[in-house]
Short mmCIF file of C-alpha atoms in Angstrom, two decimals:
data_model
loop_
_atom_site.label_atom_id
_atom_site.label_comp_id
_atom_site.label_asym_id
_atom_site.label_seq_id
_atom_site.Cartn_x
_atom_site.Cartn_y
_atom_site.Cartn_z
CA MET A 1 22.90 11.51 -18.24
CA ALA A 2 24.02 7.93 -17.67
CA GLU A 3 25.09 7.03 -14.15
CA PRO A 4 28.91 6.74 -14.05
CA SER A 5 29.94 3.17 -13.37
CA ARG A 6 33.09 4.35 -11.58
CA ILE A 7 32.88 6.02 -8.18
CA LEU A 8 35.55 7.01 -5.66
CA ILE A 9 34.38 7.44 -2.08
CA LYS A 10 37.06 9.56 -0.40
CA GLY A 11 38.07 10.00 3.22
CA GLY A 12 35.31 8.12 5.02
CA LYS A 13 35.70 5.68 7.87
CA VAL A 14 35.20 2.20 6.38
CA VAL A 15 33.34 0.10 8.92
CA ASN A 16 33.30 -3.70 8.71
CA GLU A 17 32.24 -6.20 11.38
CA ASP A 18 35.83 -6.63 12.65
CA CYS A 19 37.39 -3.16 12.33
CA SER A 20 37.04 0.46 11.27
CA VAL A 21 39.67 2.36 9.27
CA ILE A 22 39.86 5.69 7.42
CA SER A 23 40.10 4.66 3.78
CA ASP A 24 39.03 5.36 0.22
CA VAL A 25 36.75 2.98 -1.67
CA TYR A 26 36.91 2.72 -5.45
CA ILE A 27 33.92 1.20 -7.24
CA GLU A 28 33.96 0.00 -10.83
CA ASN A 29 31.36 -1.94 -12.84
CA GLY A 30 29.22 -2.93 -9.87
CA LYS A 31 32.11 -4.22 -7.73
CA ILE A 32 34.45 -2.77 -5.13
CA ALA A 33 37.74 -2.61 -7.06
CA GLN A 34 40.03 -1.18 -4.35
CA VAL A 35 40.00 -0.22 -0.69
CA GLY A 36 42.91 1.77 0.71
CA PRO A 37 44.25 5.20 1.68
CA ASN A 38 44.76 7.91 -0.96
CA LEU A 39 43.76 5.80 -3.94
CA GLN A 40 44.86 7.01 -7.36
CA VAL A 41 42.11 6.50 -9.91
CA PRO A 42 41.56 7.32 -13.59
CA ALA A 43 40.16 10.68 -14.73
CA GLY A 44 36.40 10.97 -15.18
CA VAL A 45 35.58 9.09 -11.99
CA ARG A 46 32.79 10.50 -9.84
CA VAL A 47 34.22 11.48 -6.44
CA ILE A 48 32.05 11.46 -3.31
CA ASP A 49 33.54 13.08 -0.22
CA ALA A 50 32.74 10.97 2.87
CA THR A 51 34.89 12.89 5.36
CA GLY A 52 33.42 12.64 8.86
CA ARG A 53 31.04 9.90 7.76
CA LEU A 54 31.00 6.12 7.83
CA VAL A 55 31.20 3.89 4.76
CA ILE A 56 29.35 0.69 5.56
CA PRO A 57 28.10 -2.40 3.72
CA GLY A 58 24.54 -1.92 2.49
CA GLY A 59 21.95 -3.22 4.92
CA ILE A 60 20.50 -6.69 4.36
CA ASP A 61 16.95 -7.17 5.64
CA PRO A 62 16.55 -10.93 6.14
CA HIS A 63 12.75 -10.84 6.64
CA THR A 64 10.23 -9.05 4.42
CA HIS A 65 6.80 -9.80 2.93
CA MET A 66 6.24 -7.66 -0.16
CA GLU A 67 2.82 -7.96 -1.86
CA LEU A 68 1.81 -10.89 0.37
CA THR A 69 -1.86 -11.85 0.54
CA LEU A 70 -2.74 -12.66 4.16
CA MET A 71 -6.07 -12.83 5.96
CA GLY A 72 -7.92 -11.56 2.87
CA ALA A 73 -5.70 -8.51 2.26
CA LYS A 74 -2.63 -7.88 0.10
CA SER A 75 0.27 -5.99 1.66
CA VAL A 76 0.53 -2.52 0.13
CA ASP A 77 4.32 -2.45 -0.34
CA ASP A 78 4.97 -4.31 -3.58
CA PHE A 79 8.50 -5.25 -4.68
CA HIS A 80 8.99 -1.87 -6.35
CA ILE A 81 7.71 0.38 -3.55
CA GLY A 82 9.23 -1.83 -0.85
CA THR A 83 12.73 -1.89 -2.33
CA ARG A 84 12.60 1.86 -3.12
CA ALA A 85 11.88 2.45 0.56
CA ALA A 86 14.64 0.01 1.52
CA VAL A 87 17.39 1.85 -0.37
CA ALA A 88 16.17 5.20 1.01
CA GLY A 89 16.91 3.81 4.47
CA GLY A 90 20.29 2.28 3.62
CA THR A 91 19.19 -1.31 2.89
CA THR A 92 20.49 -2.76 -0.40
CA MET A 93 19.13 -6.31 -0.22
CA ILE A 94 16.00 -7.99 1.09
CA LEU A 95 15.13 -11.64 1.65
CA ASP A 96 11.44 -12.23 1.06
CA PHE A 97 9.30 -15.34 1.59
CA ALA A 98 7.66 -17.40 -1.15
CA ILE A 99 4.62 -18.85 0.65
CA PRO A 100 2.58 -21.46 -1.26
CA THR A 101 -1.19 -21.21 -1.30
CA LYS A 102 -3.18 -24.35 -0.41
CA GLY A 103 -2.38 -27.11 -2.90
CA GLN A 104 0.40 -25.09 -4.59
CA SER A 105 3.80 -26.75 -4.90
CA LEU A 106 6.94 -25.15 -3.52
CA LEU A 107 8.39 -24.80 -7.02
CA GLU A 108 5.23 -23.06 -8.24
CA ALA A 109 5.33 -20.65 -5.28
CA TYR A 110 9.00 -19.92 -6.00
CA ASP A 111 8.21 -19.20 -9.67
CA VAL A 112 5.28 -16.94 -8.72
CA TRP A 113 7.47 -14.88 -6.36
CA ARG A 114 10.28 -14.63 -8.91
CA SER A 115 7.83 -13.43 -11.57
CA ARG A 116 6.48 -10.78 -9.16
CA ALA A 117 9.85 -9.56 -7.94
CA ASP A 118 12.25 -9.73 -10.90
CA PRO A 119 10.67 -6.92 -12.98
CA LYS A 120 10.13 -4.63 -9.95
CA VAL A 121 13.03 -4.81 -7.51
CA CYS A 122 15.21 -1.70 -7.13
CA CYS A 123 17.86 -3.59 -5.16
CA ASP A 124 19.07 -7.17 -4.95
CA TYR A 125 16.92 -9.79 -3.28
CA SER A 126 16.64 -13.47 -2.52
CA LEU A 127 13.90 -15.82 -1.35
CA HIS A 128 13.18 -18.11 1.57
CA VAL A 129 10.45 -20.69 0.84
CA ALA A 130 7.75 -21.61 3.36
CA VAL A 131 6.80 -25.23 4.02
CA THR A 132 3.13 -25.22 5.06
CA SER A 133 2.26 -28.91 4.66
CA TRP A 134 4.20 -32.16 4.31
CA SER A 135 4.52 -34.90 1.69
CA ASP A 136 7.21 -36.93 -0.06
CA GLU A 137 6.73 -34.75 -3.16
CA LEU A 138 7.36 -31.63 -1.12
CA LYS A 139 10.50 -33.19 0.35
CA LYS A 140 11.84 -33.69 -3.20
CA GLU A 141 10.99 -30.09 -4.09
CA MET A 142 13.01 -28.80 -1.15
CA ALA A 143 16.03 -30.66 -2.53
CA ILE A 144 15.50 -29.20 -6.03
CA LEU A 145 15.20 -25.67 -4.60
CA ALA A 146 18.44 -26.10 -2.63
CA LYS A 147 20.42 -27.73 -5.46
CA GLU A 148 19.16 -25.76 -8.47
CA LYS A 149 17.18 -22.65 -7.51
CA GLY A 150 19.44 -20.82 -5.06
CA VAL A 151 17.28 -21.34 -1.95
CA ASN A 152 19.00 -22.49 1.25
CA SER A 153 16.38 -21.57 3.86
CA PHE A 154 12.89 -22.90 4.53
CA LYS A 155 10.36 -21.44 6.95
CA MET A 156 7.96 -23.49 9.05
CA PHE A 157 5.03 -21.99 10.97
CA MET A 158 3.98 -23.19 14.42
CA ALA A 159 1.09 -20.66 14.37
CA TYR A 160 -1.72 -19.72 11.94
CA LYS A 161 -3.62 -22.92 12.65
CA GLY A 162 -5.58 -24.22 9.67
CA LEU A 163 -3.57 -22.03 7.28
CA TYR A 164 0.20 -22.51 7.58
CA MET A 165 0.77 -24.38 10.84
CA LEU A 166 2.77 -27.62 10.98
CA ARG A 167 2.48 -30.19 13.77
CA ASP A 168 5.57 -31.52 15.57
CA PRO A 169 6.00 -34.73 13.50
CA ASP A 170 5.99 -32.67 10.28
CA LEU A 171 8.37 -30.13 11.82
CA HIS A 172 10.67 -33.03 12.63
CA ARG A 173 10.51 -34.26 9.01
CA ALA A 174 11.01 -30.79 7.56
CA PHE A 175 13.97 -30.05 9.85
CA ALA A 176 15.53 -33.42 8.99
CA GLN A 177 15.24 -32.63 5.28
CA CYS A 178 16.77 -29.16 5.78
CA LYS A 179 19.75 -30.82 7.44
CA GLU A 180 20.00 -33.39 4.61
CA ILE A 181 20.11 -30.73 1.86
CA GLY A 182 22.26 -28.18 3.71
CA ALA A 183 19.56 -25.60 4.34
CA ILE A 184 18.74 -23.64 7.48
CA ALA A 185 15.34 -24.23 9.05
CA GLN A 186 13.46 -21.07 9.98
CA VAL A 187 10.55 -21.10 12.35
CA HIS A 188 7.71 -18.79 13.35
CA ALA A 189 7.57 -19.90 16.96
CA GLU A 190 4.15 -19.55 18.61
CA ASN A 191 1.82 -22.25 19.92
CA GLY A 192 -1.05 -22.14 17.42
CA ASP A 193 -3.37 -24.32 19.51
CA LEU A 194 -3.04 -22.10 22.58
CA ILE A 195 -3.57 -18.99 20.46
CA GLU A 196 -6.80 -20.42 19.05
CA GLU A 197 -8.12 -21.23 22.53
CA GLY A 198 -7.00 -17.85 23.86
CA ALA A 199 -8.73 -15.98 21.02
CA LYS A 200 -12.01 -17.82 21.68
CA LYS A 201 -11.76 -16.92 25.35
CA MET A 202 -11.08 -13.21 24.71
CA LEU A 203 -13.94 -12.91 22.22
CA SER A 204 -16.31 -14.70 24.60
CA MET A 205 -15.40 -12.09 27.24
CA GLY A 206 -16.35 -9.30 24.85
CA ILE A 207 -12.74 -8.29 24.15
CA THR A 208 -12.83 -7.67 20.39
CA GLY A 209 -10.25 -4.86 20.00
CA PRO A 210 -6.51 -5.04 19.18
CA GLU A 211 -5.60 -5.60 22.86
CA GLY A 212 -7.20 -9.05 22.51
CA HIS A 213 -4.51 -9.93 19.98
CA GLU A 214 -1.76 -9.55 22.57
CA LEU A 215 -3.80 -11.04 25.40
CA CYS A 216 -4.36 -14.32 23.52
CA ARG A 217 -0.69 -14.60 22.54
CA PRO A 218 1.21 -14.04 25.82
CA GLU A 219 4.98 -14.39 26.04
CA GLU A 220 4.92 -18.00 27.23
CA VAL A 221 3.10 -19.03 24.05
CA GLU A 222 6.10 -17.73 22.09
CA ALA A 223 8.70 -19.07 24.54
CA GLU A 224 7.16 -22.57 24.65
CA ALA A 225 7.15 -22.88 20.86
CA THR A 226 10.72 -21.53 20.64
CA GLN A 227 11.92 -24.16 23.12
CA ARG A 228 10.02 -26.90 21.28
CA ALA A 229 11.47 -25.87 17.89
CA ILE A 230 15.01 -25.86 19.33
CA THR A 231 14.45 -29.32 20.87
CA ILE A 232 13.13 -30.78 17.60
CA ALA A 233 15.93 -29.20 15.54
CA ASN A 234 18.57 -30.48 17.96
CA ALA A 235 17.09 -33.99 17.74
CA VAL A 236 17.96 -34.09 14.02
CA ASN A 237 21.13 -31.93 14.31
CA CYS A 238 19.59 -29.21 12.14
CA PRO A 239 20.58 -25.52 12.38
CA LEU A 240 17.64 -23.33 13.42
CA TYR A 241 16.80 -19.69 12.77
CA VAL A 242 14.01 -18.20 14.92
CA VAL A 243 12.35 -15.34 13.05
CA HIS A 244 10.96 -12.26 14.82
CA VAL A 245 11.97 -12.96 18.44
CA MET A 246 9.55 -10.55 20.15
CA SER A 247 9.61 -11.24 23.89
CA LYS A 248 12.04 -11.44 26.78
CA ALA A 249 10.89 -15.01 27.47
CA ALA A 250 11.57 -16.24 23.91
CA ALA A 251 14.87 -14.32 23.74
CA LYS A 252 16.00 -16.02 26.97
CA VAL A 253 15.21 -19.43 25.45
CA VAL A 254 17.35 -18.63 22.37
CA SER A 255 20.15 -17.18 24.50
CA ASN A 256 20.23 -20.20 26.82
CA ALA A 257 20.20 -22.61 23.88
CA ARG A 258 23.18 -20.85 22.29
CA ARG A 259 25.06 -21.07 25.60
CA GLU A 260 24.30 -24.78 25.70
CA GLY A 261 25.92 -25.13 22.28
CA ARG A 262 22.83 -25.34 20.10
CA VAL A 263 23.23 -24.04 16.55
CA VAL A 264 20.43 -21.51 16.71
CA PHE A 265 20.13 -17.91 15.51
CA GLY A 266 17.60 -15.40 16.87
CA GLU A 267 16.25 -12.52 14.79
CA PRO A 268 14.63 -9.61 16.63
CA ILE A 269 12.99 -7.03 14.36
CA ALA A 270 12.95 -3.23 14.21
CA ALA A 271 9.44 -3.07 15.71
CA GLY A 272 10.43 -5.11 18.77
CA LEU A 273 13.69 -3.19 19.20
CA GLY A 274 12.23 0.26 18.69
CA ILE A 275 8.83 0.42 20.39
CA ASP A 276 6.62 -1.43 22.88
CA GLY A 277 3.13 -2.90 22.59
CA THR A 278 1.30 -0.53 24.93
CA HIS A 279 -0.16 0.89 21.68
CA TYR A 280 -2.64 -2.03 21.61
CA TRP A 281 -4.49 -0.33 24.48
CA ASP A 282 -4.74 3.04 22.69
CA LYS A 283 -8.27 4.52 22.72
CA ASP A 284 -8.11 5.07 18.93
CA TRP A 285 -8.96 1.72 17.30
CA ALA A 286 -7.13 2.48 14.02
CA HIS A 287 -3.97 3.49 15.89
CA ALA A 288 -4.02 0.30 18.00
CA ALA A 289 -4.73 -1.95 15.01
CA GLY A 290 -1.74 -0.55 13.15
CA TYR A 291 0.58 -2.38 15.52
CA VAL A 292 -1.06 -5.81 15.20
CA MET A 293 1.46 -8.42 14.09
CA GLY A 294 2.29 -11.97 15.12
CA PRO A 295 3.94 -12.50 17.55
CA PRO A 296 2.73 -9.22 19.03
CA ILE A 297 4.95 -6.33 20.07
CA ARG A 298 5.19 -6.79 23.83
CA PRO A 299 3.58 -4.27 26.20
CA ASP A 300 6.38 -4.58 28.79
CA PRO A 301 8.23 -1.28 28.18
CA SER A 302 11.60 -2.79 29.16
CA THR A 303 11.44 -5.36 26.33
CA PRO A 304 13.03 -3.29 23.50
CA GLY A 305 16.09 -2.45 25.62
CA TYR A 306 16.41 -6.06 26.75
CA LEU A 307 16.28 -7.37 23.17
CA MET A 308 18.83 -4.76 22.09
CA ASP A 309 21.22 -5.84 24.88
CA LEU A 310 21.01 -9.44 23.67
CA LEU A 311 21.49 -8.36 20.05
CA ALA A 312 24.53 -6.28 21.05
CA ASN A 313 26.11 -9.22 22.88
CA ASP A 314 25.47 -11.96 20.26
CA ASP A 315 22.79 -13.82 22.21
CA LEU A 316 20.62 -12.70 19.30
CA SER A 317 22.32 -12.70 15.92
CA LEU A 318 20.84 -10.20 13.46
CA ALA A 319 17.92 -7.83 12.94
CA GLY A 320 15.14 -7.97 10.35
CA THR A 321 11.79 -6.20 10.00
CA ASP A 322 9.03 -8.66 9.03
CA ASN A 323 7.89 -5.73 6.84
CA CYS A 324 4.31 -6.66 5.89
CA THR A 325 2.23 -3.53 5.49
CA PHE A 326 -1.56 -3.23 5.56
CA ASN A 327 -3.22 0.18 5.52
CA VAL A 328 -5.91 1.31 7.94
CA CYS A 329 -8.89 0.25 5.84
CA GLN A 330 -7.35 -3.23 5.38
CA LYS A 331 -6.77 -3.48 9.13
CA ALA A 332 -10.46 -2.56 9.54
CA LEU A 333 -11.39 -6.03 8.25
CA GLY A 334 -11.05 -6.88 11.95
CA LYS A 335 -12.92 -3.88 13.38
CA ASP A 336 -15.31 -6.18 15.29
CA ASP A 337 -12.93 -9.10 15.85
CA PHE A 338 -9.19 -8.71 16.49
CA SER A 339 -8.50 -12.18 15.07
CA LYS A 340 -9.46 -10.85 11.60
CA ILE A 341 -7.04 -7.89 11.62
CA PRO A 342 -4.34 -8.61 8.97
CA ASN A 343 -1.05 -9.13 10.82
CA GLY A 344 1.87 -6.93 9.86
CA VAL A 345 3.85 -3.71 10.40
CA ASN A 346 6.36 -1.53 8.52
CA GLY A 347 10.12 -1.37 9.03
CA VAL A 348 12.11 -1.90 5.82
CA GLU A 349 12.90 1.83 5.46
CA ASP A 350 13.49 2.64 9.13
CA ARG A 351 15.32 -0.46 10.42
CA MET A 352 18.85 0.92 10.05
CA SER A 353 18.09 4.25 11.75
CA VAL A 354 16.07 2.65 14.56
CA ILE A 355 18.88 0.20 15.35
CA TRP A 356 21.50 2.94 15.23
CA GLU A 357 19.43 5.13 17.56
CA LYS A 358 18.48 2.41 20.06
CA GLY A 359 21.71 0.42 19.73
CA VAL A 360 24.69 2.59 18.85
CA HIS A 361 23.62 6.10 19.90
CA SER A 362 22.45 4.68 23.26
CA GLY A 363 25.86 3.08 23.83
CA LYS A 364 24.66 -0.53 23.79
CA MET A 365 26.64 -1.54 20.68
CA ASP A 366 29.50 -0.14 18.61
CA GLU A 367 29.54 0.66 14.89
CA ASN A 368 31.13 -2.70 14.05
CA ARG A 369 28.40 -4.67 15.80
CA PHE A 370 25.87 -2.48 13.98
CA VAL A 371 27.30 -3.62 10.64
CA THR A 372 27.30 -7.22 11.89
CA VAL A 373 23.61 -7.26 12.85
CA THR A 374 22.29 -5.19 9.93
CA SER A 375 24.32 -6.81 7.15
CA THR A 376 27.25 -9.18 7.73
CA ASN A 377 25.56 -11.94 9.75
CA ALA A 378 22.70 -12.19 7.26
CA ALA A 379 25.25 -12.61 4.45
CA LYS A 380 27.09 -15.30 6.43
CA ILE A 381 24.04 -17.25 7.61
CA PHE A 382 22.41 -17.27 4.17
CA ASN A 383 25.71 -17.90 2.40
CA PHE A 384 26.51 -14.92 0.20
CA TYR A 385 29.43 -13.52 2.23
CA PRO A 386 31.77 -11.82 1.32
CA GLN A 387 29.90 -11.11 -1.93
CA LYS A 388 27.79 -8.89 0.32
CA GLY A 389 28.07 -7.79 3.96
CA ARG A 390 31.61 -6.45 3.64
CA ILE A 391 33.51 -3.49 2.21
CA ALA A 392 36.37 -5.32 0.53
CA LYS A 393 37.97 -5.81 -2.88
CA ASN A 394 35.76 -7.90 -5.22
CA SER A 395 32.68 -7.60 -2.99
CA ASP A 396 29.49 -6.28 -4.60
CA ALA A 397 29.31 -2.49 -4.61
CA ASP A 398 26.37 -2.32 -2.20
CA VAL A 399 27.64 0.55 -0.09
CA VAL A 400 26.06 3.14 2.20
CA ILE A 401 27.54 6.44 3.33
CA TRP A 402 26.16 6.86 6.83
CA ASP A 403 26.10 10.07 8.81
CA PRO A 404 26.06 9.19 12.53
CA LYS A 405 25.54 12.81 13.61
CA ARG A 406 22.65 13.70 11.34
CA THR A 407 19.14 13.20 12.71
CA ARG A 408 15.78 12.57 11.11
CA LYS A 409 12.26 12.34 12.46
CA ILE A 410 10.33 9.29 11.24
CA SER A 411 6.89 10.07 9.84
CA ALA A 412 4.32 8.62 7.46
CA LYS A 413 4.28 12.08 5.83
CA THR A 414 7.85 11.68 4.61
CA HIS A 415 8.46 7.93 4.33
CA HIS A 416 8.64 6.17 0.95
CA GLN A 417 6.43 3.20 1.86
CA ALA A 418 2.87 2.83 0.61
CA LEU A 419 1.49 2.76 4.14
CA ASP A 420 -0.77 5.53 5.49
CA TYR A 421 0.80 5.44 8.97
CA ASN A 422 4.15 4.50 10.53
CA ILE A 423 4.59 2.56 13.78
CA PHE A 424 7.69 4.68 14.58
CA GLU A 425 5.83 7.98 14.00
CA GLY A 426 7.63 10.89 15.65
CA MET A 427 10.76 8.95 16.67
CA GLU A 428 13.87 11.08 16.29
CA CYS A 429 16.82 9.01 15.09
CA HIS A 430 20.50 9.81 15.01
CA GLY A 431 22.16 8.01 12.11
CA VAL A 432 20.98 8.57 8.55
CA ALA A 433 21.88 7.04 5.19
CA VAL A 434 22.96 10.01 3.04
CA VAL A 435 24.06 8.00 -0.03
CA THR A 436 23.01 4.47 -0.98
CA ILE A 437 24.85 2.63 -3.75
CA SER A 438 23.33 -0.58 -5.15
CA ARG A 439 25.23 -2.69 -7.67
CA GLY A 440 27.64 0.24 -8.18
CA LYS A 441 24.91 2.78 -8.94
CA VAL A 442 23.91 5.71 -6.71
CA VAL A 443 20.24 4.93 -6.07
CA TYR A 444 19.64 7.38 -3.22
CA GLU A 445 21.43 10.63 -2.42
CA GLU A 446 20.61 13.42 0.01
CA GLY A 447 16.89 12.65 0.09
CA LYS A 448 16.46 11.94 -3.62
CA LEU A 449 15.78 8.51 -5.12
CA ASN A 450 17.22 7.52 -8.49
CA VAL A 451 15.89 4.00 -8.97
CA SER A 452 14.39 1.93 -11.73
CA PRO A 453 12.33 -1.25 -11.38
CA GLY A 454 14.32 -4.35 -12.29
CA HIS A 455 17.69 -2.79 -11.34
CA GLY A 456 18.04 -5.40 -8.59
CA LYS A 457 18.86 -9.04 -9.27
CA PHE A 458 18.02 -12.36 -7.63
CA ILE A 459 20.93 -13.62 -5.52
CA HIS A 460 21.47 -17.36 -5.87
CA ARG A 461 22.53 -18.98 -2.58
CA GLU A 462 24.37 -22.27 -2.28
CA PRO A 463 23.49 -24.80 0.45
CA PHE A 464 25.77 -25.78 3.36
CA SER A 465 26.75 -22.28 4.51
CA GLU A 466 30.09 -22.71 6.29
CA TYR A 467 29.13 -20.25 9.00
CA VAL A 468 26.11 -22.40 9.85
CA TYR A 469 27.24 -25.92 8.99
CA LYS A 470 30.82 -26.29 10.27
CA ARG A 471 29.70 -27.43 13.73
CA ILE A 472 26.76 -29.41 12.35
CA LYS A 473 29.07 -31.48 10.12
CA GLN A 474 31.55 -32.12 12.93
CA ARG A 475 28.78 -33.21 15.31
CA GLU A 476 27.46 -35.59 12.67
CA GLN A 477 30.82 -37.35 12.68
CA VAL A 478 31.51 -37.50 16.40
CA ARG A 479 28.04 -37.92 17.87
CA LYS A 480 26.70 -40.87 15.91
CA PRO A 481 24.93 -43.27 18.27
CA ALA A 482 26.30 -46.82 18.12
CA ALA A 483 24.90 -50.07 19.44
CA VAL A 484 26.66 -51.74 22.38
CA VAL A 485 28.43 -54.95 21.35
CA ARG A 486 27.42 -57.67 23.82
CA LYS A 487 26.80 -61.42 23.95
CA PRO A 488 23.25 -62.40 23.08
CA TYR A 489 20.99 -63.08 26.05
CA GLU A 490 20.63 -66.83 26.52
CA GLY A 491 18.50 -67.06 29.65
CA LYS A 492 14.79 -67.72 30.00
CA VAL A 493 12.15 -65.45 28.44
CA ALA A 494 8.80 -64.95 30.12
CA SER A 495 5.79 -66.23 28.24
CA LEU A 496 2.83 -63.88 27.97
CA THR A 497 -0.67 -65.18 28.62
CA LYS A 498 -3.81 -63.77 26.98
CA ASP A 499 -4.67 -62.02 30.24
CA ASP A 500 -1.37 -60.12 30.06
#
């Protein structure tokens, strides 16, 4: 039986970033056609009763890595499995990263990622593009991607030395070009040189296990790079987005910069908000290795709560996952050397529930802020709001019916990801997606998936997002340096001798 293209969601509490109201939502042909009380709709419409539940915009995960090859291994969630898992958890759009291999152009990398994703995605998606080297040719490609290919965000790495890492002068050039073309600069903020030296030191001391990964990448290595990235971006008046803010120290840097008026957005991830990094010291090597990611999950047990407080109060702006999954035998590539363990953890399926549990159920944030950090801010920053990120007339019908009272226990036995473990194993979460609607189609309902590869579409994003660029444009006008007009100097000038 064909999925009805018309759906009436009755009696739920519609939650947007700014308000919550009991209302019906009528969906027709992939769009939200009406929002209001007691809607009258034609016969033959499928009715879903949402009484006692919330009706929220589908989650937008701004940071995933599906089928990425890293450190000799390919992440096990491909675009089909990864987006199936996403919709099961209430996420209806992901933003993945096209990362060029050595010598590959940005346009080639973009085409490769599109060809991988387009036939497989079960929900909508878009792409950031990584800039891992610098040249005039690459600068031109960034402009083409922004003007013609729907990409308005570029990621620069300050870590992974010898692979992806850019030095400060190239960061400066890349940030300047982002500003020129109306894109947002994203940065993986860790000091790659210090990490390399730290790793050598740990290995020389005989520390080869996963704990060495955290020990060679302490908080200050993340905080220093975050500060440096903000300084460089501010020098060229470029908006900055710091991916996976993992530590108190780095979060403080972002928070302080925002209070000083910098246009900077911080993205904590589900792993950093939901658990701590004491797992790296677990006696079971495979268990410890499962948590290895860069930057590491911090062992200070007060970190997740601290990051959640900042996310609740807008010092940090939105939450992603950095979903990049490697199974146990792939992680075992580093069984004798932590620096060879492929970096990455899960999260795309569990992000919404983890944030509800640790954020809303705990009383740190309300339901409106939840919608803001899981959906709306991503749509605004990356410039597809209110097409997505809002329950409103003419918005895309990416809608989730959310039960705040229902609980579920996270487990690798029941998750939909390809991974053979789950970093949130055993966590009980209040807040469950009971129905997920993508592009006007019910793709997940009461534990059952109804998805087909290729159902999702690529979302084309225009440059110069208003949410990001309003202040940038104004500053450009009022803060231009100007030379002082003065009479030329007419006095004597010292003559330099050869000895000088």
